[in-house]
Amino acid sequence: MTGDHPGVPGIGDAPFNAGGRRATRNDDNAAVEGDALDRSLILASVARDARLDTKFLLLVVMATAIATLGLLQSSAPVVIGAMLVSPLLGPIMGIGFGLATIESNLIKRSLVTLAAGTLVAIIVAALIIWLSPIQDVTPEIRARTQPTLIDLGVAVVGGIAGVYAIMRKLSGVMVGVAIATALLPPLSTVAFGIVTGRPDFAMGGGLLFLTNTLAIAFSVTIVARLNRFGPSLTPQHTVMQVVGIVVTLGILSIPLAISFNNIVREIRARTAVQSELDRLLARGDRVDSLTVRMEGDAITVDGVVLVDRFASGLNDTLAARMRARLDRDVSINLAQLRKQSNAAAQVEEQLSSRIATLETRDADSGAILAALTVGGLVPRERVLIDAQARRVVVQRDREAEGEQVAAAIDRVMASAQAAHPQWLIQNGALSDAAAEETATTP
């Protein structure tokens, strides 16, 4: 039938093909419009998180207080708690998306919010440190004074993960990003350096904060561009944008590479010191603590060594060997503490036990004497005490005492015996010979 009407589309074919083409075009338009809507919603969410408002400043104050107190008491869990709040991550993400979309208003808003949050964090941290009676350098503080290329790599990967989390609405991933890329603890370290007069700490903390901030922002920019955020730039503009980011991170990498090299040198120097020290120490001796610091081209070694016998000239010998091995000026300051052998420990324990026993016997003898002589029924000179044998003899003359006095003395002796069952309290004859044979006075 269809062949009988030339030029007329077949009933089964034409409508199907036309409809198929129209459906395909509608699906593409809907997908494009859906992607554009999703990107608009993401940008709106980023812009909202980059706003400078009271809630943002309050979060900065609380998170800074938590981070600073955690650093002062060297508590890693408390510092991690401050990282979880992470209010500064919002404006940093805003800078990255603003650079990707060439949105000047978003960039300005994010920069103002980040600057305000940074300033408030440093002021709050400095105030807490200034009021705190504890201003010692803790391991948590020192860990944020020497950023390296590793920190830059962590921040770059963290920024990429953060963009992915925002685009996929994965809040759990943002928690991990906040922990991995610490922002407020470095600012607390900056404040610590300012308050305590340690410019090296302030510069180290500032460099770590700058590293994390730029690495996250630039990672966000690149990933956002790859996901078609912002206007369609020409290839030349895209190349210029990428080159600018790479050059900035390259300049930032210079001090990080120097710091990383210093850490590697300290590790190598520590390994060399440890190996030489093991050769110098006798069998059974051990290193209790060892600290190796690089101060310019010089190496300073501090530590404590537990030895059986003191080794004279240990510091000088180790310093000479390390100078020859590392070709650097080396200063050694090792304190030697003598270990206590098992035999010496047993002797000391026995001596302590003997002294404790004697002290207990003296206390018991004094208490028994006071109990027996209470009321003056038994004169002091008639009570003979042998503390070594834990024996007490009361010299008595029952005929002279009388019945009532004798009964009272018997009750006093019975009471003292009950209070000190480990002692033997007995009556004795009133004679010098018996006294000399039975006991000696203390």
Tab-separated table of C-alpha atoms in Angstrom, residues 73-425:
chain	number	residue	atom	x	y	z
A	73	GLN	CA	47.876	21.384	75.655
A	74	SER	CA	49.191	19.369	72.692
A	75	SER	CA	45.913	17.505	72.253
A	76	ALA	CA	45.479	16.153	68.728
A	77	PRO	CA	41.757	15.283	69.208
A	78	VAL	CA	40.978	18.860	70.267
A	79	VAL	CA	42.855	20.270	67.263
A	80	ILE	CA	40.966	17.910	64.954
A	81	GLY	CA	37.721	19.174	66.487
A	82	ALA	CA	38.664	22.709	65.434
A	83	MET	CA	39.414	21.463	61.912
A	84	LEU	CA	35.923	19.984	61.623
A	85	VAL	CA	34.334	23.417	62.080
A	86	SER	CA	36.519	24.855	59.275
A	87	PRO	CA	34.603	28.115	58.535
A	88	LEU	CA	37.424	29.453	56.330
A	89	LEU	CA	36.929	26.683	53.785
A	90	GLY	CA	33.823	28.459	52.441
A	91	PRO	CA	35.490	31.683	51.214
A	92	ILE	CA	38.458	29.712	49.850
A	93	MET	CA	36.063	27.644	47.742
A	94	GLY	CA	34.435	30.917	46.694
A	95	ILE	CA	37.784	32.255	45.453
A	96	GLY	CA	38.363	29.107	43.422
A	97	PHE	CA	34.935	29.148	41.779
A	98	GLY	CA	35.209	32.909	41.252
A	99	LEU	CA	38.471	32.507	39.355
A	100	ALA	CA	36.957	29.718	37.278
A	101	THR	CA	33.847	31.701	36.350
A	102	ILE	CA	35.633	35.086	36.135
A	103	GLU	CA	33.036	36.386	38.587
A	104	SER	CA	34.633	39.476	40.121
A	105	ASN	CA	31.880	40.001	42.713
A	106	LEU	CA	32.318	36.451	44.053
A	107	ILE	CA	36.086	36.876	44.165
A	108	LYS	CA	35.853	40.181	46.051
A	109	ARG	CA	33.277	38.830	48.500
A	110	SER	CA	35.366	35.723	49.188
A	111	LEU	CA	38.596	37.700	49.624
A	112	VAL	CA	36.957	40.109	52.088
A	113	THR	CA	35.433	37.230	54.057
A	114	LEU	CA	38.720	35.311	54.124
A	115	ALA	CA	40.699	38.395	55.194
A	116	ALA	CA	38.227	39.200	57.977
A	117	GLY	CA	38.186	35.609	59.206
A	118	THR	CA	41.977	35.415	59.159
A	119	LEU	CA	42.368	38.648	61.115
A	120	VAL	CA	39.755	37.638	63.703
A	121	ALA	CA	41.357	34.214	64.123
A	122	ILE	CA	44.818	35.673	64.777
A	123	ILE	CA	43.451	38.224	67.259
A	124	VAL	CA	41.401	35.648	69.183
A	125	ALA	CA	44.296	33.173	69.285
A	126	ALA	CA	46.754	35.858	70.404
A	127	LEU	CA	44.417	36.937	73.210
A	128	ILE	CA	44.005	33.356	74.470
A	129	ILE	CA	47.758	32.710	74.369
A	130	TRP	CA	48.511	36.002	76.100
A	131	LEU	CA	46.089	35.162	78.920
A	132	SER	CA	47.220	31.549	79.195
A	133	PRO	CA	49.804	30.626	81.861
A	134	ILE	CA	51.027	27.885	79.505
A	135	GLN	CA	53.134	29.201	76.648
A	136	ASP	CA	55.433	26.256	76.056
A	137	VAL	CA	56.271	24.969	72.597
A	138	THR	CA	54.276	21.744	72.235
A	139	PRO	CA	54.671	19.067	69.533
A	140	GLU	CA	51.348	20.140	67.992
A	141	ILE	CA	52.625	23.718	67.622
A	142	ARG	CA	56.032	22.687	66.287
A	143	ALA	CA	54.371	20.386	63.722
A	144	ARG	CA	52.869	23.462	62.029
A	145	THR	CA	56.038	25.516	61.752
A	146	GLN	CA	57.784	23.582	58.972
A	147	PRO	CA	55.444	23.110	55.977
A	148	THR	CA	56.861	21.074	53.114
A	149	LEU	CA	56.003	19.967	49.604
A	150	ILE	CA	54.030	17.147	51.169
A	151	ASP	CA	51.657	19.702	52.714
A	152	LEU	CA	51.244	21.301	49.278
A	153	GLY	CA	50.360	17.942	47.756
A	154	VAL	CA	47.843	17.229	50.504
A	155	ALA	CA	46.203	20.630	49.985
A	156	VAL	CA	45.964	20.142	46.201
A	157	VAL	CA	44.345	16.729	46.544
A	158	GLY	CA	42.115	18.079	49.319
A	159	GLY	CA	40.940	20.918	47.094
A	160	ILE	CA	40.066	18.502	44.302
A	161	ALA	CA	38.143	16.327	46.746
A	162	GLY	CA	36.358	19.418	48.078
A	163	VAL	CA	35.110	20.455	44.625
A	164	TYR	CA	33.941	16.927	43.955
A	165	ALA	CA	32.113	16.920	47.280
A	166	ILE	CA	30.384	20.210	46.477
A	167	MET	CA	29.307	19.131	42.998
A	168	ARG	CA	28.095	15.724	44.201
A	169	LYS	CA	26.683	17.085	47.481
A	170	LEU	CA	28.800	14.735	49.604
A	171	SER	CA	29.013	16.330	53.047
A	172	GLY	CA	31.080	13.473	54.460
A	173	VAL	CA	33.863	14.173	51.981
A	174	MET	CA	34.024	17.816	53.090
A	175	VAL	CA	34.656	16.648	56.642
A	176	GLY	CA	37.707	14.755	55.455
A	177	VAL	CA	38.895	17.738	53.428
A	178	ALA	CA	38.557	19.996	56.472
A	179	ILE	CA	40.691	17.639	58.565
A	180	ALA	CA	43.333	17.063	55.891
A	181	THR	CA	43.803	20.744	55.027
A	182	ALA	CA	44.092	22.497	58.372
A	183	LEU	CA	43.429	26.237	58.217
A	184	LEU	CA	42.862	27.558	61.739
A	185	PRO	CA	45.669	25.685	63.591
A	186	PRO	CA	48.321	27.415	61.409
A	187	LEU	CA	46.768	30.796	62.231
A	188	SER	CA	46.899	29.920	65.941
A	189	THR	CA	50.568	29.092	65.440
A	190	VAL	CA	51.071	32.512	63.854
A	191	ALA	CA	49.513	34.117	66.929
A	192	PHE	CA	51.726	31.991	69.198
A	193	GLY	CA	54.820	33.212	67.384
A	194	ILE	CA	53.690	36.836	67.683
A	195	VAL	CA	52.852	36.647	71.398
A	196	THR	CA	55.944	34.659	72.443
A	197	GLY	CA	58.364	36.556	70.224
A	198	ARG	CA	59.117	33.621	67.913
A	199	PRO	CA	59.114	35.025	64.367
A	200	ASP	CA	60.179	31.655	62.945
A	201	PHE	CA	57.005	30.078	64.335
A	202	ALA	CA	54.861	32.924	62.980
A	203	MET	CA	56.423	32.653	59.524
A	204	GLY	CA	56.132	28.867	59.489
A	205	GLY	CA	52.464	28.921	60.472
A	206	GLY	CA	51.756	31.683	57.963
A	207	LEU	CA	53.460	29.753	55.167
A	208	LEU	CA	51.406	26.651	55.965
A	209	PHE	CA	48.168	28.673	55.919
A	210	LEU	CA	49.114	30.335	52.617
A	211	THR	CA	50.045	26.956	51.125
A	212	ASN	CA	46.730	25.357	52.048
A	213	THR	CA	44.717	28.399	50.942
A	214	LEU	CA	46.291	28.812	47.494
A	215	ALA	CA	46.490	25.100	46.773
A	216	ILE	CA	42.816	24.566	47.599
A	217	ALA	CA	41.665	27.657	45.682
A	218	PHE	CA	43.661	26.836	42.545
A	219	SER	CA	42.615	23.171	42.621
A	220	VAL	CA	39.003	24.310	42.803
A	221	THR	CA	39.583	26.642	39.848
A	222	ILE	CA	41.027	23.927	37.609
A	223	VAL	CA	38.408	21.311	38.464
A	224	ALA	CA	35.587	23.832	38.062
A	225	ARG	CA	36.876	24.822	34.612
A	226	LEU	CA	37.031	21.179	33.594
A	227	ASN	CA	33.377	20.825	34.629
A	228	ARG	CA	32.307	23.765	32.406
A	229	PHE	CA	31.793	26.375	35.093
A	230	GLY	CA	32.023	29.930	33.826
A	231	PRO	CA	32.275	31.416	30.336
A	232	SER	CA	33.809	29.585	27.412
A	233	LEU	CA	37.299	31.034	27.247
A	234	THR	CA	39.517	30.814	24.221
A	235	PRO	CA	42.296	28.222	24.329
A	236	GLN	CA	44.818	31.025	24.812
A	237	HIS	CA	42.939	32.361	27.856
A	238	THR	CA	42.683	28.899	29.350
A	239	VAL	CA	46.400	28.332	28.854
A	240	MET	CA	47.188	31.689	30.459
A	241	GLN	CA	44.989	30.821	33.435
A	242	VAL	CA	46.648	27.439	33.912
A	243	VAL	CA	50.147	28.898	33.494
A	244	GLY	CA	49.407	31.591	36.082
A	245	ILE	CA	48.286	28.953	38.583
A	246	VAL	CA	51.302	26.743	37.908
A	247	VAL	CA	53.734	29.663	38.229
A	248	THR	CA	52.166	30.787	41.518
A	249	LEU	CA	52.336	27.284	42.978
A	250	GLY	CA	55.877	26.973	41.658
A	251	ILE	CA	56.978	30.114	43.498
A	252	LEU	CA	55.227	28.849	46.624
A	253	SER	CA	57.052	25.536	46.270
A	254	ILE	CA	60.479	27.141	46.713
A	255	PRO	CA	60.313	27.720	50.515
A	256	LEU	CA	58.431	24.448	50.895
A	257	ALA	CA	61.197	22.590	49.071
A	258	ILE	CA	63.816	24.252	51.290
A	259	SER	CA	61.915	23.224	54.416
A	260	PHE	CA	61.474	19.704	53.070
A	261	ASN	CA	65.207	19.515	52.357
A	262	ASN	CA	65.997	20.619	55.916
A	263	ILE	CA	63.753	17.922	57.343
A	264	VAL	CA	65.403	15.301	55.144
A	265	ARG	CA	68.823	16.498	56.314
A	266	GLU	CA	67.739	16.254	59.954
A	267	ILE	CA	66.466	12.721	59.410
A	268	ARG	CA	69.721	11.680	57.752
A	269	ALA	CA	71.763	13.333	60.493
A	270	ARG	CA	69.702	11.603	63.172
A	271	THR	CA	70.201	8.241	61.482
A	272	ALA	CA	73.951	8.832	61.302
A	273	VAL	CA	74.133	9.906	64.955
A	274	GLN	CA	72.099	6.908	66.041
A	275	SER	CA	74.326	4.442	64.162
A	276	GLU	CA	77.567	5.951	65.505
A	277	LEU	CA	76.189	6.092	69.016
A	278	ASP	CA	75.217	2.418	68.855
A	279	ARG	CA	78.822	1.580	67.984
A	280	LEU	CA	80.195	3.599	70.914
A	281	LEU	CA	77.825	2.303	73.589
A	282	ALA	CA	78.486	-0.956	75.397
A	283	ARG	CA	76.172	-3.919	75.200
A	284	GLY	CA	73.088	-3.328	77.321
A	285	ASP	CA	73.346	0.457	77.118
A	286	ARG	CA	70.526	2.246	75.333
A	287	VAL	CA	69.424	5.664	74.154
A	288	ASP	CA	66.534	7.047	76.195
A	289	SER	CA	65.963	10.219	74.122
A	290	LEU	CA	67.696	11.834	71.160
A	291	THR	CA	67.068	15.189	69.467
A	292	VAL	CA	68.927	16.302	66.344
A	293	ARG	CA	68.523	19.894	65.102
A	294	MET	CA	69.904	21.636	62.039
A	295	GLU	CA	70.966	25.195	62.835
A	296	GLY	CA	72.302	26.568	59.587
A	297	ASP	CA	75.186	24.338	58.563
A	298	ALA	CA	75.758	23.150	62.140
A	299	ILE	CA	74.175	20.143	63.826
A	300	THR	CA	73.184	20.104	67.496
A	301	VAL	CA	72.537	16.808	69.258
A	302	ASP	CA	70.882	16.565	72.679
A	303	GLY	CA	69.838	13.409	74.459
A	304	VAL	CA	69.951	11.035	77.403
A	305	VAL	CA	71.800	7.711	77.424
A	306	LEU	CA	71.293	4.937	80.000
A	307	VAL	CA	74.584	3.144	80.717
A	308	ASP	CA	75.967	0.549	83.120
A	309	ARG	CA	79.260	2.440	83.406
A	310	PHE	CA	79.984	6.055	82.633
A	311	ALA	CA	81.958	6.508	79.420
A	312	SER	CA	84.395	9.385	79.684
A	313	GLY	CA	84.786	11.396	76.512
A	314	LEU	CA	81.620	10.031	74.899
A	315	ASN	CA	80.480	13.447	73.679
A	316	ASP	CA	83.881	14.392	72.245
A	317	THR	CA	84.356	11.045	70.515
A	318	LEU	CA	80.892	11.108	68.967
A	319	ALA	CA	81.331	14.732	67.839
A	320	ALA	CA	84.661	13.904	66.150
A	321	ARG	CA	83.177	10.956	64.287
A	322	MET	CA	80.126	12.916	63.175
A	323	ARG	CA	82.278	15.789	61.878
A	324	ALA	CA	84.303	13.347	59.820
A	325	ARG	CA	81.184	11.586	58.524
A	326	LEU	CA	78.953	14.572	57.752
A	327	ASP	CA	81.639	17.201	57.123
A	328	ARG	CA	79.772	19.674	59.320
A	329	ASP	CA	80.237	21.360	62.659
A	330	VAL	CA	78.587	19.087	65.256
A	331	SER	CA	77.777	19.890	68.888
A	332	ILE	CA	77.018	16.910	71.154
A	333	ASN	CA	75.377	17.195	74.549
A	334	LEU	CA	74.492	13.731	75.834
A	335	ALA	CA	73.685	13.162	79.502
A	336	GLN	CA	74.653	9.726	80.849
A	337	LEU	CA	72.465	8.132	83.495
A	338	ARG	CA	73.614	4.967	85.190
A	339	LYS	CA	71.248	2.051	84.953
A	340	GLN	CA	70.427	0.052	88.054
A	341	SER	CA	71.343	-3.624	87.872
A	342	ASN	CA	69.037	-6.352	89.169
A	343	ALA	CA	71.370	-7.160	92.085
A	344	ALA	CA	71.573	-3.522	93.118
A	345	ALA	CA	67.828	-3.201	92.885
A	346	GLN	CA	67.344	-6.270	95.098
A	347	VAL	CA	69.787	-4.938	97.700
A	348	GLU	CA	68.039	-1.577	97.704
A	349	GLU	CA	64.663	-3.271	98.045
A	350	GLN	CA	65.874	-5.384	100.976
A	351	LEU	CA	67.371	-2.337	102.661
A	352	SER	CA	64.153	-0.395	102.237
A	353	SER	CA	62.168	-3.303	103.643
A	354	ARG	CA	64.525	-3.557	106.631
A	355	ILE	CA	64.238	0.148	107.358
A	356	ALA	CA	60.460	-0.015	107.096
A	357	THR	CA	60.392	-2.971	109.510
A	358	LEU	CA	62.556	-1.143	112.052
A	359	GLU	CA	60.425	1.951	111.810
A	360	THR	CA	57.305	-0.168	112.383
A	361	ARG	CA	58.850	-1.869	115.417
A	362	ASP	CA	59.887	1.453	116.919
A	363	ALA	CA	56.374	2.790	116.472
A	364	ASP	CA	54.853	-0.345	118.012
A	365	SER	CA	57.228	-0.314	120.980
A	366	GLY	CA	56.398	3.316	121.680
A	367	ALA	CA	52.683	2.589	121.505
A	368	ILE	CA	52.993	-0.446	123.846
A	369	LEU	CA	55.061	1.532	126.352
A	370	ALA	CA	52.480	4.309	126.392
A	371	ALA	CA	49.656	1.808	126.889
A	372	LEU	CA	51.388	-0.007	129.777
A	373	THR	CA	52.434	3.099	131.686
A	374	VAL	CA	49.102	4.882	131.395
A	375	GLY	CA	47.860	6.083	134.761
A	376	GLY	CA	51.246	5.443	136.402
A	377	LEU	CA	50.341	1.940	137.614
A	378	VAL	CA	53.499	0.518	136.000
A	379	PRO	CA	56.640	2.626	136.324
A	380	ARG	CA	58.616	3.191	133.085
A	381	GLU	CA	61.776	1.578	134.471
A	382	ARG	CA	59.912	-1.711	135.060
A	383	VAL	CA	58.968	-2.138	131.382
A	384	LEU	CA	61.728	-3.903	129.441
A	385	ILE	CA	61.387	-3.971	125.616
A	386	ASP	CA	63.255	-6.178	123.150
A	387	ALA	CA	62.232	-4.699	119.765
A	388	GLN	CA	64.297	-7.248	117.820
A	389	ALA	CA	62.403	-10.178	119.337
A	390	ARG	CA	59.150	-8.199	119.674
A	391	ARG	CA	58.973	-9.076	123.387
A	392	VAL	CA	57.954	-6.958	126.377
A	393	VAL	CA	58.584	-7.938	130.013
A	394	VAL	CA	56.785	-6.122	132.847
A	395	GLN	CA	58.630	-6.569	136.158
A	396	ARG	CA	56.100	-6.899	138.929
A	397	ASP	CA	55.841	-7.613	142.636
A	398	ARG	CA	52.275	-8.825	143.160
A	399	GLU	CA	52.566	-8.885	146.957
A	400	ALA	CA	53.492	-5.197	147.027
A	401	GLU	CA	50.891	-4.262	144.376
A	402	GLY	CA	47.855	-5.543	146.206
A	403	GLU	CA	44.858	-7.287	144.741
A	404	GLN	CA	43.117	-4.312	143.102
A	405	VAL	CA	46.261	-2.770	141.605
A	406	ALA	CA	47.401	-6.162	140.300
A	407	ALA	CA	44.024	-6.708	138.646
A	408	ALA	CA	44.195	-3.260	137.013
A	409	ILE	CA	47.711	-3.945	135.689
A	410	ASP	CA	46.527	-7.278	134.302
A	411	ARG	CA	43.757	-5.505	132.397
A	412	VAL	CA	46.204	-2.939	131.010
A	413	MET	CA	48.572	-5.706	129.833
A	414	ALA	CA	45.712	-7.670	128.268
A	415	SER	CA	44.540	-4.607	126.391
A	416	ALA	CA	48.048	-3.874	125.062
A	417	GLN	CA	48.451	-7.540	124.042
A	418	ALA	CA	45.160	-7.460	122.142
A	419	ALA	CA	46.187	-4.296	120.302
A	420	HIS	CA	49.565	-5.805	119.291
A	421	PRO	CA	49.066	-9.543	118.734
A	422	GLN	CA	52.428	-9.903	116.979
A	423	TRP	CA	54.218	-8.956	120.185
A	424	LEU	CA	54.660	-11.030	123.349
A	425	ILE	CA	53.791	-9.106	126.528
